[in-house]
Every structure is written in structure tokens, then in C-alpha cells.
Tab-separated table of C-alpha atoms in Angstrom:
chain	number	residue	atom	x	y	z
A	951	MET	CA	-9.476	-21.662	-14.287
A	952	GLU	CA	-9.352	-17.960	-15.935
A	953	THR	CA	-7.009	-15.355	-13.377
A	954	THR	CA	-9.060	-12.442	-12.835
A	955	LEU	CA	-8.434	-9.149	-11.156
A	956	ALA	CA	-10.429	-9.482	-7.923
A	957	ALA	CA	-9.504	-5.989	-6.406
A	958	ILE	CA	-8.049	-2.612	-7.161
A	959	ARG	CA	-6.403	-0.977	-4.249
A	960	ARG	CA	-4.458	2.231	-3.659
A	961	TYR	CA	-3.308	3.903	-0.565
A	962	PRO	CA	-3.392	7.776	-1.069
A	963	VAL	CA	-1.422	8.311	2.157
A	964	LYS	CA	1.503	5.988	2.404
A	965	GLY	CA	1.068	3.899	5.835
A	966	MET	CA	-2.681	4.533	5.897
A	967	SER	CA	-6.028	2.847	4.949
A	968	GLY	CA	-6.522	2.164	1.473
A	969	GLN	CA	-9.423	2.455	-1.349
A	970	ASP	CA	-10.983	0.163	-3.382
A	971	LEU	CA	-11.599	1.086	-6.809
A	972	PRO	CA	-13.858	-0.564	-9.382
A	973	ALA	CA	-11.569	0.619	-12.171
A	974	THR	CA	-8.829	2.959	-13.102
A	975	ASP	CA	-6.500	3.996	-15.894
A	976	LEU	CA	-2.941	3.256	-15.736
A	977	THR	CA	-0.387	5.128	-17.483
A	978	ALA	CA	3.241	3.509	-18.830
A	979	GLY	CA	6.061	4.344	-16.129
A	980	GLN	CA	3.784	5.337	-13.315
A	981	ALA	CA	1.859	3.729	-10.127
A	982	ILE	CA	-1.929	3.446	-9.741
A	983	PRO	CA	-3.245	7.148	-10.021
A	984	LEU	CA	-2.847	8.632	-6.444
A	985	ASP	CA	-1.306	5.995	-4.906
A	986	ARG	CA	1.246	6.817	-2.380
A	987	ARG	CA	0.778	10.332	-3.129
A	988	TYR	CA	0.995	11.701	-0.002
A	989	GLY	CA	3.235	10.699	2.972
A	990	LEU	CA	3.745	11.856	6.767
A	991	LEU	CA	7.404	12.561	7.538
A	992	HIS	CA	8.738	12.254	11.090
A	993	GLY	CA	12.147	13.490	12.786
A	994	PRO	CA	14.723	14.950	10.722
A	995	ALA	CA	13.077	14.073	7.283
A	996	ALA	CA	10.285	16.496	8.511
A	997	LEU	CA	12.752	19.195	8.972
A	998	ASP	CA	13.645	18.897	5.001
A	999	ALA	CA	9.876	18.728	4.035
A	1000	GLU	CA	10.597	21.056	0.885
A	1001	THR	CA	12.752	18.699	-0.937
A	1002	GLU	CA	11.047	17.069	-4.020
A	1003	GLY	CA	11.223	13.474	-5.303
A	1004	TRP	CA	11.404	10.076	-3.759
A	1005	ARG	CA	12.270	9.429	-0.409
A	1006	LEU	CA	13.248	6.518	1.602
A	1007	PRO	CA	10.438	4.504	3.200
A	1008	SER	CA	12.151	5.171	6.693
A	1009	ASP	CA	11.489	8.849	6.378
A	1010	PHE	CA	7.766	8.268	6.599
A	1011	PHE	CA	5.369	7.232	9.569
A	1012	THR	CA	4.283	3.517	8.466
A	1013	LEU	CA	3.193	0.643	9.826
A	1014	ASP	CA	6.768	-0.793	10.109
A	1015	ARG	CA	6.960	2.058	12.925
A	1016	SER	CA	3.961	3.107	13.706
A	1017	GLU	CA	1.338	0.330	14.060
A	1018	ARG	CA	-1.004	2.695	15.836
A	1019	LEU	CA	-1.818	3.952	12.507
A	1020	ALA	CA	-3.787	0.760	11.272
A	1021	ALA	CA	-6.288	1.838	14.331
A	1022	LEU	CA	-7.219	4.770	12.157
A	1023	GLN	CA	-9.578	4.797	9.098
A	1024	THR	CA	-8.874	7.361	6.514
A	1025	GLU	CA	-11.020	8.514	3.482
A	1026	PHE	CA	-9.667	10.362	0.801
A	1027	ASP	CA	-11.815	12.556	-1.946
A	1028	GLU	CA	-9.980	12.630	-5.231
A	1029	GLU	CA	-12.115	15.488	-6.457
A	1030	THR	CA	-11.225	18.072	-3.055
A	1031	ARG	CA	-8.187	16.202	-1.823
A	1032	ALA	CA	-9.939	16.162	1.645
A	1033	LEU	CA	-8.495	13.331	4.139
A	1034	VAL	CA	-10.908	12.482	6.739
A	1035	VAL	CA	-9.359	10.636	9.607
A	1036	ARG	CA	-11.816	8.526	11.882
A	1037	ARG	CA	-11.057	6.566	14.884
A	1038	GLY	CA	-13.648	3.775	16.214
A	1039	GLY	CA	-16.174	5.412	13.345
A	1040	ARG	CA	-16.011	8.946	15.070
A	1041	GLN	CA	-14.211	11.788	12.913
A	1042	VAL	CA	-11.086	12.914	14.719
A	1043	SER	CA	-9.484	15.351	12.124
A	1044	ARG	CA	-10.107	16.564	8.780
A	1045	GLY	CA	-8.233	18.629	6.303
A	1046	ARG	CA	-7.429	19.481	2.453
A	1047	LEU	CA	-4.013	17.889	1.468
A	1048	ASP	CA	-3.767	20.637	-1.231
A	1049	GLN	CA	-4.062	23.504	1.081
A	1050	PRO	CA	-1.688	24.407	3.758
A	1051	MET	CA	-4.257	25.032	6.677
A	1052	GLY	CA	-5.546	21.543	5.885
A	1053	ARG	CA	-2.011	19.916	5.974
A	1054	THR	CA	-1.626	21.837	9.207
A	1055	LEU	CA	-4.901	20.657	11.033
A	1056	LEU	CA	-3.780	17.035	10.066
A	1057	GLU	CA	-0.237	17.578	10.952
A	1058	GLN	CA	-1.460	18.744	14.551
A	1059	PHE	CA	-3.713	15.512	15.001
A	1060	PHE	CA	-0.931	13.250	13.869
A	1061	ALA	CA	1.601	14.965	16.111
A	1062	ALA	CA	-0.795	14.200	18.950
A	1063	TYR	CA	-1.719	10.773	17.858
A	1064	LEU	CA	1.553	9.635	17.433
A	1065	ALA	CA	3.318	11.540	20.276
A	1066	GLY	CA	6.445	9.738	21.742
A	1067	ILE	CA	7.161	7.860	18.870
A	1068	VAL	CA	9.860	10.462	17.344
A	1069	PRO	CA	10.486	14.063	18.554
A	1070	GLY	CA	9.343	17.077	16.500
A	1071	MET	CA	6.195	18.023	14.323
A	1072	PRO	CA	5.108	15.414	11.455
A	1073	ARG	CA	4.822	16.877	7.982
A	1074	LEU	CA	2.541	15.987	5.216
A	1075	VAL	CA	4.318	15.988	1.890
A	1076	GLU	CA	3.152	15.178	-1.750
A	1077	ALA	CA	5.149	13.350	-4.566
A	1078	THR	CA	4.628	15.730	-7.263
A	1079	HIS	CA	6.105	13.300	-9.568
A	1080	GLY	CA	5.768	9.733	-9.104
A	1081	ALA	CA	4.829	7.941	-5.761
A	1082	PHE	CA	6.117	7.266	-2.310
A	1083	GLY	CA	6.461	3.796	-2.882
A	1084	ASP	CA	8.911	1.526	-1.131
A	1085	CYS	CA	11.088	1.566	-4.567
A	1086	GLU	CA	11.943	4.473	-5.973
A	1087	GLU	CA	10.588	3.227	-9.538
A	1088	PRO	CA	6.711	3.876	-9.776
A	1089	SER	CA	5.329	0.394	-9.678
A	1090	VAL	CA	2.184	-1.976	-8.527
A	1091	THR	CA	2.154	-4.704	-6.285
A	1092	LEU	CA	0.414	-7.691	-7.068
A	1093	LEU	CA	-1.071	-10.541	-4.692
A	1094	ASN	CA	-2.220	-13.979	-5.451
A	1095	LEU	CA	-4.915	-14.857	-3.126
A	1096	ALA	CA	-4.521	-18.470	-3.621
A	1097	SER	CA	-1.055	-17.940	-2.365
A	1098	LEU	CA	-2.454	-16.320	0.950
A	1099	ARG	CA	-4.742	-18.901	1.352
A	1100	ASP	CA	-2.082	-21.310	1.330
A	1101	VAL	CA	-0.243	-19.311	3.933
A	1102	GLU	CA	-3.601	-19.373	6.080
A	1103	GLU	CA	-4.176	-23.065	5.889
A	1104	ARG	CA	-0.510	-24.417	6.158
A	1105	ILE	CA	1.600	-22.024	8.059
A	1106	ALA	CA	-0.320	-19.454	9.895
A	1107	LYS	CA	-3.300	-21.701	10.959
A	1108	GLN	CA	-5.416	-18.562	10.996
A	1109	PRO	CA	-7.099	-16.052	8.649
A	1110	VAL	CA	-4.698	-13.691	7.359
A	1111	ASP	CA	-6.495	-10.460	6.008
A	1112	PRO	CA	-5.251	-9.332	2.470
A	1113	ARG	CA	-5.232	-5.922	3.462
A	1114	ARG	CA	-2.113	-6.815	5.609
A	1115	LEU	CA	-0.156	-6.996	2.278
A	1116	ARG	CA	-1.511	-3.655	0.969
A	1117	ALA	CA	-1.230	-4.817	-2.472
A	1118	ASN	CA	-2.574	-2.728	-5.301
A	1119	LEU	CA	-3.899	-5.866	-7.349
A	1120	LEU	CA	-5.526	-8.665	-6.042
A	1121	LEU	CA	-5.536	-11.822	-8.298
A	1122	ASP	CA	-7.949	-15.016	-8.119
A	1123	GLY	CA	-8.078	-18.093	-9.963
A	1124	LEU	CA	-4.567	-18.842	-9.970
A	1125	ASP	CA	-2.798	-21.749	-8.367
A	1126	PRO	CA	-0.955	-21.119	-5.319
A	1127	TRP	CA	2.575	-19.650	-5.907
A	1128	ALA	CA	2.062	-19.817	-9.531
A	1129	GLU	CA	2.463	-16.086	-9.850
A	1130	ARG	CA	6.577	-16.438	-9.077
A	1131	GLY	CA	6.975	-17.787	-12.398
A	1132	TRP	CA	5.772	-14.319	-13.970
A	1133	ILE	CA	9.167	-12.812	-12.876
A	1134	GLY	CA	10.481	-11.429	-15.929
A	1135	ARG	CA	7.673	-11.800	-18.031
A	1136	LYS	CA	5.053	-9.566	-19.137
A	1137	LEU	CA	1.134	-9.703	-18.288
A	1138	SER	CA	-2.009	-8.286	-19.885
A	1139	VAL	CA	-4.411	-6.817	-17.412
A	1140	GLY	CA	-7.412	-5.439	-18.803
A	1141	GLY	CA	-6.124	-2.759	-21.398
A	1142	ALA	CA	-2.822	-2.475	-19.755
A	1143	VAL	CA	0.621	-4.360	-19.765
A	1144	LEU	CA	2.458	-5.142	-16.639
A	1145	GLU	CA	6.285	-6.381	-16.498
A	1146	VAL	CA	6.792	-8.293	-13.351
A	1147	VAL	CA	9.899	-7.177	-12.173
A	1148	GLU	CA	10.582	-9.179	-8.797
A	1149	ALA	CA	9.198	-10.641	-5.564
A	1150	LEU	CA	8.964	-8.738	-2.272
A	1151	ASP	CA	9.622	-9.687	1.058
A	1152	CYS	CA	7.187	-9.513	3.746
A	1153	THR	CA	7.797	-6.617	6.439
A	1154	PRO	CA	6.946	-5.886	10.154
A	1155	GLY	CA	4.295	-3.664	8.868
A	1156	ASN	CA	2.463	-6.868	7.392
A	1157	ASP	CA	2.322	-8.490	11.087
A	1158	VAL	CA	-0.302	-5.585	11.953
A	1159	ASN	CA	-3.909	-6.403	12.297
A	1160	PRO	CA	-5.866	-3.685	10.011
A	1161	ASP	CA	-8.787	-3.891	12.562
A	1162	SER	CA	-7.046	-3.660	15.914
A	1163	GLY	CA	-3.855	-1.894	15.014
A	1164	VAL	CA	-2.165	-4.722	16.750
A	1165	ALA	CA	1.133	-6.271	15.628
A	1166	ASP	CA	-0.606	-10.016	16.262
A	1167	LEU	CA	1.241	-12.070	13.440
A	1168	SER	CA	4.998	-12.753	12.748
A	1169	LEU	CA	4.359	-13.035	8.922
A	1170	PRO	CA	8.038	-13.103	7.924
A	1171	THR	CA	9.011	-15.213	10.224
A	1172	ILE	CA	6.502	-18.079	9.956
A	1173	MET	CA	6.768	-17.895	6.325
A	1174	ASP	CA	10.673	-18.066	6.278
A	1175	ARG	CA	10.045	-21.146	8.576
A	1176	GLY	CA	7.472	-22.764	6.584
A	1177	TYR	CA	8.697	-21.708	2.823
A	1178	GLY	CA	12.327	-20.875	3.030
A	1179	HIS	CA	11.287	-17.345	2.104
A	1180	SER	CA	8.880	-14.682	3.218
A	1181	GLN	CA	7.897	-13.499	-0.441
A	1182	ILE	CA	4.470	-13.346	-1.279
A	1183	LEU	CA	3.941	-9.804	-3.149
A	1184	LEU	CA	5.359	-9.306	-6.828
A	1185	ARG	CA	6.257	-5.787	-7.917
A	1186	ALA	CA	5.431	-4.816	-11.486
A	1187	ARG	CA	6.048	-1.841	-13.770
A	1188	VAL	CA	3.624	-0.511	-15.957
A	1189	THR	CA	4.963	-0.844	-19.759
A	1190	GLY	CA	1.659	-0.227	-21.457
A	1191	GLY	CA	-0.948	2.111	-20.521
A	1192	GLY	CA	-4.767	1.110	-20.353
A	1193	ARG	CA	-7.892	0.816	-18.378
A	1194	ILE	CA	-8.310	-1.830	-15.760
A	1195	ALA	CA	-11.453	-2.999	-13.995
A	1196	VAL	CA	-12.358	-5.543	-11.476
A	1197	GLY	CA	-13.034	-8.632	-13.056
A	1198	ASP	CA	-10.465	-8.299	-16.149
A	1199	PRO	CA	-8.576	-11.003	-17.119
A	1200	VAL	CA	-4.983	-11.555	-16.115
A	1201	THR	CA	-2.693	-13.093	-18.796
A	1202	PRO	CA	0.966	-13.905	-19.241
A	1203	LEU	CA	2.042	-12.500	-22.776
A	1204	ASP	CA	5.121	-14.666	-23.071
């Protein structure tokens, strides 16, 4: 069975909900356009919001630290850079991320919503070069849906929503765990070429239910007990730019 690209997802604001894309253009050495382009700083990091460049994941509000973020639905408009925040289907905040006033309105909402987690006012910042990924190197992450189904059936004994893993590219048509043989190899995905760098461990943020905002699954623990590891995502760098679209074939090149 041919391996295909089942979904493309980006996360415009680190730690918040994602967007499905029918297609996108990849550039060598870059993440998916606008993926993790913005982030919400907390604590001491927020006092140093003018510093440019990549930052440690621990500087940001993420699901690892603030599972309540999963109870929010965010919608990002690429053309206007507006972020709409909803809770339970009702709009609770809105602002343009490219305008100081818009960021202030959003920061005030998040300060109230996340009150008590860390002191101080959160600050929204933009990655003007690269992305606020968990790794300093701009990357994309891959998830083999067959491996996730294996976790559901053999280990978790319950459905595991792929959104928990926050992957960029979801793959179908591959045998469970066959993707682990891709580490160090290059892949053709549509018109782009990716080089798979490493497997990534699950984190506490993957335990958070994307609908309820509650950590109701100990994914790193149960995977380690069941498989001897908790690695279900792959990290890859884009080595050859090109257009990718849902349904494109995914093929090892060597």
C-alpha cells in the first residue's frame, strides 16, 4: 500500500490549536510557513520579550505547563494576522498579532485566563526568523497514523486523538513503526525533500485531551512500559523545497 500524506497541520501560536492545510509550499531549511511563528512568553522570559531569535520551550506557555490552553479554540487569519480565541464556541478575545494594540488585547485575556500559573504579564512574541519549535533548527514533525493505532489497540486500550501529538505531517498507508527505519534517510513528499533527523519522545503535553483540556492519558509512561520507549514522532529538516498537498505520495529516496 502506498504511503500518502493524510494531513498537513501548522500551529501558528505555540501551545495553541492547529490549522489543517490542504497544501503548502516548503522551503529548504525552514519549518512549515507560519508554524510556531508566535508564542506566549511567561515569567522572567516575558520581561525580556525584545530579544530576537529562538527561545527555549520552557520560556513559553505550552500544554506541558498549562493544559488549560487546550480548552481554547484559536483561529488564525494569515492575511490579516488576526487571532480569534474561542471557548466553548464563544469568542472571548481577538487581536491582530502584527499590531501592538491587538497583541495587548490578547495578552490581557491570557493574563486573566492563566492567572496563578506564573506571576507577571504574558507577552506575545514573533519568530521573525525561523520558528519557535522545540528544537532550534527549523523542522517539521511526522506522525505515522498506523503507529498511533497500534498504541491505541495494544497499549492505551482507548482512542488516542492524533491532535494530542501536534504533528505537522500525518502519514497513512505505512506499517506500524516502519517509520523508525527512516531515521537518517531522505523522503520525497510531493515536490519537497525531507531528511529525517531523529525520533522524538512524547511529553506531558501529549497527555492533554484536545477537547476537554484535561490531562487524562499518561502517554509517555504507558508507551515506555509497553514498548521500552516513548518515541512516536519523527523530526525532519526540509532539504529540498517544493509544494506538498494532502494525498501526495511519501517515498524514501535511499
